[in-house]
PDB file of C-alpha atoms and ligand atoms in Angstrom:
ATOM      1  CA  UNK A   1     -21.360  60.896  92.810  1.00  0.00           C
ATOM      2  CA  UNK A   2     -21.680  57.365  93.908  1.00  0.00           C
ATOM      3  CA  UNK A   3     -22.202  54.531  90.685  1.00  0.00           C
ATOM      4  CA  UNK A   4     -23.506  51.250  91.341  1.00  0.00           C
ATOM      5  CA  UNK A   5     -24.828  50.634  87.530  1.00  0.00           C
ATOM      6  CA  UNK A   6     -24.366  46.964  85.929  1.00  0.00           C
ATOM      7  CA  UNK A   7     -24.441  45.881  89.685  1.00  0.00           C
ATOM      8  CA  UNK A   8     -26.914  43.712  91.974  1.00  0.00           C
ATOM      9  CA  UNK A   9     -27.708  44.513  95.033  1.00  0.00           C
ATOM     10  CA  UNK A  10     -29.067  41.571  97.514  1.00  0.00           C
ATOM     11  CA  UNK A  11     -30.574  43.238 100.748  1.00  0.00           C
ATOM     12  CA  UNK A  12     -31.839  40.849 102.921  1.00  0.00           C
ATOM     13  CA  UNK A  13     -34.697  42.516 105.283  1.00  0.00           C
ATOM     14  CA  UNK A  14     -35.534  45.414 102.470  1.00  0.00           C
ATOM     15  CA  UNK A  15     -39.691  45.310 102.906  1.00  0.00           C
ATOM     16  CA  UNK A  16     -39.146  48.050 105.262  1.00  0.00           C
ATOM     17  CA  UNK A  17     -37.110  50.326 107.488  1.00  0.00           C
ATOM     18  CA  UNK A  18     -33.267  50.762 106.750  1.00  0.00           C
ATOM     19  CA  UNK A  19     -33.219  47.731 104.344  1.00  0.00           C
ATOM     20  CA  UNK A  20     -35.650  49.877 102.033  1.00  0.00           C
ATOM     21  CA  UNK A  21     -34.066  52.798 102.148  1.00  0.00           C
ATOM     22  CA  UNK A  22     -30.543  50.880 101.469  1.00  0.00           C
ATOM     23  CA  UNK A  23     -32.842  49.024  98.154  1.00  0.00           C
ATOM     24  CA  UNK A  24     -33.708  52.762  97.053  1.00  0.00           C
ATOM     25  CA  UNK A  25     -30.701  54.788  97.411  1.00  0.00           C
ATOM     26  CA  UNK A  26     -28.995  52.090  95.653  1.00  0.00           C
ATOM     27  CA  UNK A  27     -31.305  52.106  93.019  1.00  0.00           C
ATOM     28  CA  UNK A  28     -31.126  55.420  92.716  1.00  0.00           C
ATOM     29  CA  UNK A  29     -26.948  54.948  92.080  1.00  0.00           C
ATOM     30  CA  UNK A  30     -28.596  52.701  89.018  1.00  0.00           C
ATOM     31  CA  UNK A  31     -28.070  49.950  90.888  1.00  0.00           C
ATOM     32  CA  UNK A  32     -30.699  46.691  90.266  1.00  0.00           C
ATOM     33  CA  UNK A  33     -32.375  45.347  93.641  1.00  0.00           C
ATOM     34  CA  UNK A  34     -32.885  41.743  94.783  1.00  0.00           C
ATOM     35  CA  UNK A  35     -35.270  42.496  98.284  1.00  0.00           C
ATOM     36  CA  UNK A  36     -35.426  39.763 100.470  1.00  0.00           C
ATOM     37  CA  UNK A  37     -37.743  39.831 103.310  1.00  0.00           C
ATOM     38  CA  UNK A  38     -39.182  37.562 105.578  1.00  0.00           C
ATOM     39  CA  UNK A  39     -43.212  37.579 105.129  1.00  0.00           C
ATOM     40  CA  UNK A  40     -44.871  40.845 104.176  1.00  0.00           C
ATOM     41  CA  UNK A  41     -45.143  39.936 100.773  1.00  0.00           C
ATOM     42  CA  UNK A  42     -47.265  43.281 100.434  1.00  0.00           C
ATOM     43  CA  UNK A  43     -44.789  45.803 102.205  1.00  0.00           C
ATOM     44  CA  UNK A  44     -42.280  44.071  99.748  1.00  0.00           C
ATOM     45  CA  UNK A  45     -43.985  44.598  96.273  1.00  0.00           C
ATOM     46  CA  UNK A  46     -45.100  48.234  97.218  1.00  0.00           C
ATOM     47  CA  UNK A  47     -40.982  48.866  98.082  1.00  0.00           C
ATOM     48  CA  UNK A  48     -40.411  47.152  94.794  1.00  0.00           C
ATOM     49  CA  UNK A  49     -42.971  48.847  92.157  1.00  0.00           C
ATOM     50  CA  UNK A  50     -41.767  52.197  93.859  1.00  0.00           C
ATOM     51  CA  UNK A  51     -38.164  51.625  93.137  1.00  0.00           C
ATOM     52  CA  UNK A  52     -38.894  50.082  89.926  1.00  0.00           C
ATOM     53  CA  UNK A  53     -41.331  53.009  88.961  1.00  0.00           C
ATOM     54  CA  UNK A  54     -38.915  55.446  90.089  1.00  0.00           C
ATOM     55  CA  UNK A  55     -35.628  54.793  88.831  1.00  0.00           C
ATOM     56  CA  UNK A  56     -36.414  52.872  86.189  1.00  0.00           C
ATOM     57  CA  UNK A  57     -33.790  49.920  87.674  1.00  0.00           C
ATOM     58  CA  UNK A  58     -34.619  45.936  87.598  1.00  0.00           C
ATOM     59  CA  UNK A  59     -36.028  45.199  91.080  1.00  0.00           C
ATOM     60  CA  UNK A  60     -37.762  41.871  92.524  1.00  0.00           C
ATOM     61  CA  UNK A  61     -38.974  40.036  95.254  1.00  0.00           C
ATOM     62  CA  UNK A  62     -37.754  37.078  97.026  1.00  0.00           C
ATOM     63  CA  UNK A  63     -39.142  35.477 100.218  1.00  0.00           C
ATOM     64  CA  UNK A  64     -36.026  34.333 102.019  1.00  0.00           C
ATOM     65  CA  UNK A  65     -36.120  33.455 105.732  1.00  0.00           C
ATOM     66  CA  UNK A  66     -32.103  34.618 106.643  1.00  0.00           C
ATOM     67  CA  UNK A  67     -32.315  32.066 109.468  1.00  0.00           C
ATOM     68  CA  UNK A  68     -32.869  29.241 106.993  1.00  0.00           C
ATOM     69  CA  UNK A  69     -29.434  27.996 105.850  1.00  0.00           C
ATOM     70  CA  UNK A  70     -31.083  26.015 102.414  1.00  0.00           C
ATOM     71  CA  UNK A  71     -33.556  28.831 101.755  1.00  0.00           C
ATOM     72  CA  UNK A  72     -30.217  31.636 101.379  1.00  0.00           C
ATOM     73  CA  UNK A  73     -28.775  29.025  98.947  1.00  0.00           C
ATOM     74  CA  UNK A  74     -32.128  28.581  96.954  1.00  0.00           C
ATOM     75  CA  UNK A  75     -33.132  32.021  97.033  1.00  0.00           C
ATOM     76  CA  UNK A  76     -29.297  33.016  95.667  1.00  0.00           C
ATOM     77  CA  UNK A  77     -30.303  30.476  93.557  1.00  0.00           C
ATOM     78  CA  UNK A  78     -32.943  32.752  91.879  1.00  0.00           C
ATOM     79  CA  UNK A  79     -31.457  35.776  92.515  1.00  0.00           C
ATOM     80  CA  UNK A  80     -28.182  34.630  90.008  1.00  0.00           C
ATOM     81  CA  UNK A  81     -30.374  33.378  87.442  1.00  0.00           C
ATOM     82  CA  UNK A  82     -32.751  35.952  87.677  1.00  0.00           C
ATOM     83  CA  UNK A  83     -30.125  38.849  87.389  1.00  0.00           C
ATOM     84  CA  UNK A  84     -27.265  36.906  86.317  1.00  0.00           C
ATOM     85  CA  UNK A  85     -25.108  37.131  89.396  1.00  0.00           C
ATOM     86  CA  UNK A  86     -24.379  39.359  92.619  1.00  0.00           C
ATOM     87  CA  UNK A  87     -22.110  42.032  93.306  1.00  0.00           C
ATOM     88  CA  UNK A  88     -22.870  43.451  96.416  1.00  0.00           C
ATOM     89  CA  UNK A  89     -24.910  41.917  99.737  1.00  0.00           C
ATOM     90  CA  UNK A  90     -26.385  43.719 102.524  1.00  0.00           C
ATOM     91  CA  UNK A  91     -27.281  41.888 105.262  1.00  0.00           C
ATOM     92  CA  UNK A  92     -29.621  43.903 107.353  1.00  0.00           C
ATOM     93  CA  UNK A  93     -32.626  41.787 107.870  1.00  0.00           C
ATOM     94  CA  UNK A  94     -32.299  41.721 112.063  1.00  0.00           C
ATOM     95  CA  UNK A  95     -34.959  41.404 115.036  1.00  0.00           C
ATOM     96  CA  UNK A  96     -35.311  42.351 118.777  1.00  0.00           C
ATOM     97  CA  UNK A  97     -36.284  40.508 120.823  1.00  0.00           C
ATOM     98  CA  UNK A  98     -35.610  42.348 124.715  1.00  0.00           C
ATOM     99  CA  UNK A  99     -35.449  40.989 128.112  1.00  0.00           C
ATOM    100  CA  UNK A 100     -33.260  40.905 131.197  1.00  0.00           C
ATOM    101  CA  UNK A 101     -31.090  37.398 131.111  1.00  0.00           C
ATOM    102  CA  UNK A 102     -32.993  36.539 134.554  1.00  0.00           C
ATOM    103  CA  UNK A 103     -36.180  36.350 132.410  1.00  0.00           C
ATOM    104  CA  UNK A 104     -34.683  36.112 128.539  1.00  0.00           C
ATOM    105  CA  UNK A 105     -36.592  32.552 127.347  1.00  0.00           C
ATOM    106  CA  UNK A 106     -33.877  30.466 125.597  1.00  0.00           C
ATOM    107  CA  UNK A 107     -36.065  30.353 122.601  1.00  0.00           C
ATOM    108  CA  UNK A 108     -35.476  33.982 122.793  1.00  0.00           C
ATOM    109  CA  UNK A 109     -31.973  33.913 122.741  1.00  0.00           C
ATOM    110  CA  UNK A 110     -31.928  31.533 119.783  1.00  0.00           C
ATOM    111  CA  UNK A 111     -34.474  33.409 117.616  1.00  0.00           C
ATOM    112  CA  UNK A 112     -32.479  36.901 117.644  1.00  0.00           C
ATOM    113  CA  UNK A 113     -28.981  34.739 117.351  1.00  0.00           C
ATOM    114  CA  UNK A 114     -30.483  32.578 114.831  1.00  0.00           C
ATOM    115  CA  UNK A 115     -31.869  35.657 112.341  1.00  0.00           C
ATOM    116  CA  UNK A 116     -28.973  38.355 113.244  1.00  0.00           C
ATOM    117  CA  UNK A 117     -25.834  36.776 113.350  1.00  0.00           C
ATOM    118  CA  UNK A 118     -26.425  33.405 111.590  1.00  0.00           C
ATOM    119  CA  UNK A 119     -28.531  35.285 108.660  1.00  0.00           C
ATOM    120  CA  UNK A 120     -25.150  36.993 108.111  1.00  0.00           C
ATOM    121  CA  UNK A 121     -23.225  33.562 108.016  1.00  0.00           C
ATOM    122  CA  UNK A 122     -25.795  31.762 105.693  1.00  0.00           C
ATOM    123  CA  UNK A 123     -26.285  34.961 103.310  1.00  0.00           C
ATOM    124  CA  UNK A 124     -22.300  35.567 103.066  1.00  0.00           C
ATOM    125  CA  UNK A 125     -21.868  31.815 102.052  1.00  0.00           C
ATOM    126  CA  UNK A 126     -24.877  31.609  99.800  1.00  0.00           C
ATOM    127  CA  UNK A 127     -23.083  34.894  97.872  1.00  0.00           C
ATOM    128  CA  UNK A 128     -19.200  33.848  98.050  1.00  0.00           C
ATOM    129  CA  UNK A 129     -19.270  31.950  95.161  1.00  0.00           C
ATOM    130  CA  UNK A 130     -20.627  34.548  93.033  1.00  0.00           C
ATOM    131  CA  UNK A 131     -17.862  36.805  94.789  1.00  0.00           C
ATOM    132  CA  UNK A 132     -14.946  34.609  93.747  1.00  0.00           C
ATOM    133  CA  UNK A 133     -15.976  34.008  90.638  1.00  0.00           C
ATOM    134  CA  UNK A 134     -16.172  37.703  89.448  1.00  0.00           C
ATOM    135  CA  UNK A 135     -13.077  38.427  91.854  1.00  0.00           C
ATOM    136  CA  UNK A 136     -14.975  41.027  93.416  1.00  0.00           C
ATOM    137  CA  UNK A 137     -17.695  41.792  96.078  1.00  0.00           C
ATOM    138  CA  UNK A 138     -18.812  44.002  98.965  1.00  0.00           C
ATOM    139  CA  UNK A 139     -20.488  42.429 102.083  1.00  0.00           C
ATOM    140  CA  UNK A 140     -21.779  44.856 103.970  1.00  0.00           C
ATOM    141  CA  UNK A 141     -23.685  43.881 107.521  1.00  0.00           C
ATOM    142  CA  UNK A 142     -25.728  45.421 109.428  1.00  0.00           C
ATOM    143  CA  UNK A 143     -24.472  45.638 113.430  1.00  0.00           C
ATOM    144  CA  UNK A 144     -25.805  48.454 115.884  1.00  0.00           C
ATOM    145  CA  UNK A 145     -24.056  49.959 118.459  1.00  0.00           C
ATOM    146  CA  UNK A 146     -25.638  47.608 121.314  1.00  0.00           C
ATOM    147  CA  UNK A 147     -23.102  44.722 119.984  1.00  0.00           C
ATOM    148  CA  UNK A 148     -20.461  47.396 120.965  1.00  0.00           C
ATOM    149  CA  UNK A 149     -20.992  48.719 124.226  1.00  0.00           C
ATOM    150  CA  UNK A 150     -23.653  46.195 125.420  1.00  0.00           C
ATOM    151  CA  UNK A 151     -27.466  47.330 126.031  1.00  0.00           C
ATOM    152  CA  UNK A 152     -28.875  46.103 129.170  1.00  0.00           C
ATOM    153  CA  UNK A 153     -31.977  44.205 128.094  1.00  0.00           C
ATOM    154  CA  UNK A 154     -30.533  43.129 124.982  1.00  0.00           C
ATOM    155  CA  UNK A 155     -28.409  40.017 125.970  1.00  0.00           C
ATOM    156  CA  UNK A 156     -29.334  37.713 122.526  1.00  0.00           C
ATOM    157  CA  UNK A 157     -29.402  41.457 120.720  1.00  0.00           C
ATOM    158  CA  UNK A 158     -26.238  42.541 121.545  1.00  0.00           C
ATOM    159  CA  UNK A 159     -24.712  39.314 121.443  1.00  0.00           C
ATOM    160  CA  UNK A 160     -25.714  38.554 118.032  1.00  0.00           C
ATOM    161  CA  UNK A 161     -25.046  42.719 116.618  1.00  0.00           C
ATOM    162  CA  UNK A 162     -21.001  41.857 118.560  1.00  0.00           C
ATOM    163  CA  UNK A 163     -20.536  38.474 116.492  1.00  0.00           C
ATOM    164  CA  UNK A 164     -21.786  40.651 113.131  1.00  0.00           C
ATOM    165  CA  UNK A 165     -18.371  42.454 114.095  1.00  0.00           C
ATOM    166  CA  UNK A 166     -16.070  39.436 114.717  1.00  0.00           C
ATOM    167  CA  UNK A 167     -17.918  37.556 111.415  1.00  0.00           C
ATOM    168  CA  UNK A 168     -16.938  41.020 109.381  1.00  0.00           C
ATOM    169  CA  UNK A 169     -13.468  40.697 110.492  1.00  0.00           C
ATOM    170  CA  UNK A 170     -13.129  37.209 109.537  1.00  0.00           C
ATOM    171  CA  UNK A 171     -14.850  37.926 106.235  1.00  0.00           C
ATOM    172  CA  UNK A 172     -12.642  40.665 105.500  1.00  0.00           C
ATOM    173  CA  UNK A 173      -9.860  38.550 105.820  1.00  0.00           C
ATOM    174  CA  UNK A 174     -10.691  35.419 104.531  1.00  0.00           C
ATOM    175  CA  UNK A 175     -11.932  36.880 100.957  1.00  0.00           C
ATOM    176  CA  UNK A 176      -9.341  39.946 100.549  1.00  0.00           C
ATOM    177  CA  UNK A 177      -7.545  37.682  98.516  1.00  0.00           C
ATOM    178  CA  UNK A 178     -10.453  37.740  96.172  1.00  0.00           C
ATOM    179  CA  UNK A 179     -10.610  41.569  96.026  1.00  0.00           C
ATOM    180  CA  UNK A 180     -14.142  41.270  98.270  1.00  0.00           C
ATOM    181  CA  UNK A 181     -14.642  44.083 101.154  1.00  0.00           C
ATOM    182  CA  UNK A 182     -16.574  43.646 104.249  1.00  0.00           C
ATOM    183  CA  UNK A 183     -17.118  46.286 106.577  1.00  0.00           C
ATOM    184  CA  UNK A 184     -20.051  46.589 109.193  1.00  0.00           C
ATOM    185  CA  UNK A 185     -22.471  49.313 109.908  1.00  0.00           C
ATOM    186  CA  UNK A 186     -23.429  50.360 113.649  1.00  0.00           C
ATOM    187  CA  UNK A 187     -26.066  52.416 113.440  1.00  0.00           C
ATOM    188  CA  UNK A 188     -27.835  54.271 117.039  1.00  0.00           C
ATOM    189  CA  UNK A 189     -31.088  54.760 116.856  1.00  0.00           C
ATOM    190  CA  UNK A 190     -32.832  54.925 113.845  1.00  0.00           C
ATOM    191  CA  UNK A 191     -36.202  55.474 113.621  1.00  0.00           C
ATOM    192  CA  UNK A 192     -37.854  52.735 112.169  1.00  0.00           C
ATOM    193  CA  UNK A 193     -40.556  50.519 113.088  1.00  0.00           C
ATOM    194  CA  UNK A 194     -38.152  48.685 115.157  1.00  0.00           C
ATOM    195  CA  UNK A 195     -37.268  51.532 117.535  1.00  0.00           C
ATOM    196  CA  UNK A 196     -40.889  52.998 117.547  1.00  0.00           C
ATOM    197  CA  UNK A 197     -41.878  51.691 120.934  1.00  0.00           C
ATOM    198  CA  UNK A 198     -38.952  52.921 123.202  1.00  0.00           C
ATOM    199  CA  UNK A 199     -40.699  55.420 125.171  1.00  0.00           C
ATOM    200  CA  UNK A 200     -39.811  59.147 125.820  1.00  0.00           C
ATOM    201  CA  UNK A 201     -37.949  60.615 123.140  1.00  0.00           C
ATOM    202  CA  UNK A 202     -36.408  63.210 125.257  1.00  0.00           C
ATOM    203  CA  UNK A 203     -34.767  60.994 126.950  1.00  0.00           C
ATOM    204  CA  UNK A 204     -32.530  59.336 124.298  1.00  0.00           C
ATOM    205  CA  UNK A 205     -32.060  62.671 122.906  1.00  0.00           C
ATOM    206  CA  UNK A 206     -30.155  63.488 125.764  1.00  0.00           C
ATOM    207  CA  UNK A 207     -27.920  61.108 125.088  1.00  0.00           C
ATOM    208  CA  UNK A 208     -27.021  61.846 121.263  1.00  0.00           C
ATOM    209  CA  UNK A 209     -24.481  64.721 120.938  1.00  0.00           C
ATOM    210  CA  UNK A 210     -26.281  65.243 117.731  1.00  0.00           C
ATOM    211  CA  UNK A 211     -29.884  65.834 119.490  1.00  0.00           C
ATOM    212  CA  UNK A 212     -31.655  63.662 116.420  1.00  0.00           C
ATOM    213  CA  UNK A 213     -33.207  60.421 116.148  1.00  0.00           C
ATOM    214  CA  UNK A 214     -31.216  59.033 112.667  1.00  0.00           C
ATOM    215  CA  UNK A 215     -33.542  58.255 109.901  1.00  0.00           C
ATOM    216  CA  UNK A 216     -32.953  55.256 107.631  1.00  0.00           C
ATOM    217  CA  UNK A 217     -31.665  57.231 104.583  1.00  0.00           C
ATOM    218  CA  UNK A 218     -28.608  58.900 107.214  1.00  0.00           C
ATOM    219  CA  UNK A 219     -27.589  54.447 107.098  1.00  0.00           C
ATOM    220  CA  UNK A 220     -28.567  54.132 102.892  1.00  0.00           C
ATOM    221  CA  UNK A 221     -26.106  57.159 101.933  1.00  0.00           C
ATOM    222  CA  UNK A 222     -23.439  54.838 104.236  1.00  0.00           C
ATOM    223  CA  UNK A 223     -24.393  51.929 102.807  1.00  0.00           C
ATOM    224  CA  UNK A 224     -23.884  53.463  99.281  1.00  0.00           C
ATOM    225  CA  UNK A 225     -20.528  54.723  99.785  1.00  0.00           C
ATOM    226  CA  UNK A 226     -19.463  51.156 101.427  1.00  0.00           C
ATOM    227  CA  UNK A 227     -20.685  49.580  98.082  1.00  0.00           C
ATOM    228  CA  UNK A 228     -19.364  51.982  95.961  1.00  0.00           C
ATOM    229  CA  UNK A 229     -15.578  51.907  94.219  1.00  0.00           C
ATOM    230  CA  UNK A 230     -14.824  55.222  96.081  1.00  0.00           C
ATOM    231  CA  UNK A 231     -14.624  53.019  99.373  1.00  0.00           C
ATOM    232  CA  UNK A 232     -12.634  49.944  97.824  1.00  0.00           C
ATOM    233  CA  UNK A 233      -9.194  50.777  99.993  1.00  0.00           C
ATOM    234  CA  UNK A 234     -11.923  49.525 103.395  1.00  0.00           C
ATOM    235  CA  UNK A 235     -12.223  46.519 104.508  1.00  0.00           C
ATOM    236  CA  UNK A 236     -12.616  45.279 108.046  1.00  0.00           C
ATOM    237  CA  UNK A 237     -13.923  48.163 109.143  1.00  0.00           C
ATOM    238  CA  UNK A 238     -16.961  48.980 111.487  1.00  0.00           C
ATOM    239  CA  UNK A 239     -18.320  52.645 111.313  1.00  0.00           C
ATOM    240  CA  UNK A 240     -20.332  54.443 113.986  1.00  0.00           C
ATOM    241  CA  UNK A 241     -23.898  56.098 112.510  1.00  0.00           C
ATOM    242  CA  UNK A 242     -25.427  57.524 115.505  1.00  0.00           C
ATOM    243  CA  UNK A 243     -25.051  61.281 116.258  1.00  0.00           C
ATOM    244  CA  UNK A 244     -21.971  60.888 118.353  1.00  0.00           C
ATOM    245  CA  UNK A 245     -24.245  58.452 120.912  1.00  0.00           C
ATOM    246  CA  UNK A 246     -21.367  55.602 121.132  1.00  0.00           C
ATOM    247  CA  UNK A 247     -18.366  57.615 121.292  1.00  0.00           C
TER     248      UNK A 247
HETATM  249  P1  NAP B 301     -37.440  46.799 110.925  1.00  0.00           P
HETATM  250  O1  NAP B 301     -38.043  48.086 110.508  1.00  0.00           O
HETATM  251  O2  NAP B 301     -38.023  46.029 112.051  1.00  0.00           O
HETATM  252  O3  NAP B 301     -37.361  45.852 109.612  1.00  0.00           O
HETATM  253  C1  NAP B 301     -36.807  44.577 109.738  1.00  0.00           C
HETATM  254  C2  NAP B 301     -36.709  43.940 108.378  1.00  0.00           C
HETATM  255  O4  NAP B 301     -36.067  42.663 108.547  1.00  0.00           O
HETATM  256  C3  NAP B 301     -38.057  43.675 107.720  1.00  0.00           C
HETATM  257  O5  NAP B 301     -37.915  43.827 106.336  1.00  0.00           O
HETATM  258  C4  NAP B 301     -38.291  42.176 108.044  1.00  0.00           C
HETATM  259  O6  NAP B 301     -39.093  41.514 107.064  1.00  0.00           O
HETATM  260  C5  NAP B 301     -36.886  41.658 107.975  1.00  0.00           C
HETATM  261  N1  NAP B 301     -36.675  40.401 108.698  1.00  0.00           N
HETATM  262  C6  NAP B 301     -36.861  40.158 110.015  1.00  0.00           C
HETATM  263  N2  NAP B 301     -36.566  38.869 110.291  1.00  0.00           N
HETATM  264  C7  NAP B 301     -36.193  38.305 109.117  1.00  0.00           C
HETATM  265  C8  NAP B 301     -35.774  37.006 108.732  1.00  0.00           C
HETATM  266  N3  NAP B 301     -35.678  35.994 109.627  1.00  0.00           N
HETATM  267  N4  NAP B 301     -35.463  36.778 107.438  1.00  0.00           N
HETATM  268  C9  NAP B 301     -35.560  37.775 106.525  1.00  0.00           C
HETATM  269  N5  NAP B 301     -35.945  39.023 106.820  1.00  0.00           N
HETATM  270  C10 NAP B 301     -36.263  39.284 108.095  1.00  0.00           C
HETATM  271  O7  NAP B 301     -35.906  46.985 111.308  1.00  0.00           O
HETATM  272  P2  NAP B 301     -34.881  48.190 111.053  1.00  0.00           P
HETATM  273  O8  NAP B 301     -34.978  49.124 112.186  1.00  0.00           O
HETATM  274  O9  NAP B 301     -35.026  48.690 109.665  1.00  0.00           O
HETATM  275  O10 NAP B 301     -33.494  47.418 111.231  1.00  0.00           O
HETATM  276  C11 NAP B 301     -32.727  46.938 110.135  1.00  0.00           C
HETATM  277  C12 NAP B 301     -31.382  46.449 110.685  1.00  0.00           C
HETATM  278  O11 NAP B 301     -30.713  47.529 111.335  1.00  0.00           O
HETATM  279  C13 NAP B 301     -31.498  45.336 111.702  1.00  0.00           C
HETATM  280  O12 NAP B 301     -30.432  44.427 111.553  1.00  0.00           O
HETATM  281  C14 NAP B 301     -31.358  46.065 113.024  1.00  0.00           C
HETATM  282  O13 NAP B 301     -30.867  45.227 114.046  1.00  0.00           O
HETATM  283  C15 NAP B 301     -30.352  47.129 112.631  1.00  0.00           C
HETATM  284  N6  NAP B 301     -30.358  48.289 113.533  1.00  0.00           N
HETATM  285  C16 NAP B 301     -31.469  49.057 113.661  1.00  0.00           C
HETATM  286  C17 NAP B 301     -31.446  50.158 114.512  1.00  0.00           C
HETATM  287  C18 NAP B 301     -32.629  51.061 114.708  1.00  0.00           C
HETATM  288  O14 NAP B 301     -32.557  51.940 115.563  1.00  0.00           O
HETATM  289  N7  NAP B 301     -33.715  50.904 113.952  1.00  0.00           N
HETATM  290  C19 NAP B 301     -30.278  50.433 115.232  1.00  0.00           C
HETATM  291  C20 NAP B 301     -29.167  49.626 115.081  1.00  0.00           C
HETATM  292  C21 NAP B 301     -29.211  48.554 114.215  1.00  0.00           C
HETATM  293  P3  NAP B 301     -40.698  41.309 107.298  1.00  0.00           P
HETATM  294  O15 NAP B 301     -41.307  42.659 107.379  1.00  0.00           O
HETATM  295  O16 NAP B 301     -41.125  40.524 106.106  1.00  0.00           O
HETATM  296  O17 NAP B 301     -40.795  40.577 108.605  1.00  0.00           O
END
């Protein structure tokens, strides 16, 4: 049985998709939810009075562009004062945004780059005081499998989902000393507003040893066992959730 009570969770990109479920299956470990998001301020609420209705757990909202360097510091900011510090941080909030490099806009390449991989950066340093200072933490980011074997298509995608690797590395090492993990999540394809336009199912499913799309809760039970004291022996570490598609 995984326990995450007297802990804070900040999930960046929680108004929806895998970043809710990650918000509710930690909540339902007991643990209390800050849910960042980007703009849907009414996907946001209806994740948080569901949680909070649910499992009884101390949940909020906070608008929090992850690409925004000074609004991660404010918003962690809040989030300490609101809950009184931070013990674990997903980042998860991540966009798409596909083309072939011959006609990938630079704007493009910036915008994924910018949200993905920098997101991580600016969320990780916005939370490492709190880290230190309680000489303990889990980071846990969000990759995919594109940022390991490369999707054609997905040039600023993949890119970005490959530095989420190299930043959890460096992360892992950099605050082991503090008794902080950091491991990274590649997920396949999960079916999630994100994924909803990819054409013919059959397709991919011929692809996936497993023969199933993944669903967002198959990523929250990993999540949960990441930030959990069951998995404190892992750092560094990047795990595979997609049916056997990457292997
Ligand atoms: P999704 O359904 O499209 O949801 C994306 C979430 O990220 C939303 O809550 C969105 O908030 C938020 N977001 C986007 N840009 C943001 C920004 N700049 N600042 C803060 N929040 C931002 O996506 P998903 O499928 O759940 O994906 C979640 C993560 O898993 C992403 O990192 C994605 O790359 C990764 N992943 C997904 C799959 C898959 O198959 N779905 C596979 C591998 C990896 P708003 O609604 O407010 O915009």
């Amino acid at each position: 049985m995984l326990r995450l009570e007297n802990k804070t969770a900040v999930i960046t990109g929680a108004s929806r998709g895998i970043g809710a479920a990650i918000a509710e299956k930690f909540a339902s470990c007991g643990a209390s939810v800050a849910i960042l998001y980007r703009g849907n301020d009414e996907a946001a609420e209806k994740v948080r009075s569901e949680i909070a209705e649910k499992y009884s757990v101390k949940a909020e909202i906070y608008r929090c562009n992850v690409a925004d360097f000074s609004e991660c510091k404010k918003t962690v900011e809040s989030v300490v004062s609101d809950f009184g510090g931070v013990d674990i941080l997903v980042n998860n909030a991540g966009i798409t945004k596909d083309a072939l490099i011959m006609t990938m806009e630079e704007s493009d390449f910036e915008a994924v780059t910018d949200t993905n991989l920098k997101g991580c950066f600016n969320m990780i340093k916005a939370c490492g005081r709190q880290f230190i200072k309680k000489r303990r933490g889990k980071i846990i980011n969000i990759s995919s499998i594109s940022g390991l074997i490369g999707l054609a298509g997905q040039a600023n995608y993949s890119s970005s989902k490959a530095g989420i690797i190299a930043l959890t590395k460096v992360a892992a090492k950099e605050f082991a000393s503090k008794n902080v993990c950091c491991n990274a999540i590649a997920p396949g394809f999960i079916m999630t507003d994100m994924t909803k336009d990819l054409g013919n199912e059959e397709d991919f499913l011929k692809s996936i040893p497993l023969k199933r799309l993944g669903k967002p809760e198959d990523v929250a039970n990993l999540a949960a066992f990441l930030a959990d004291e069951s998995s404190d022996y892992i750092t560094g570490e990047v795990i595979r959730i997609d049916g056997g598609l990457a292997m």
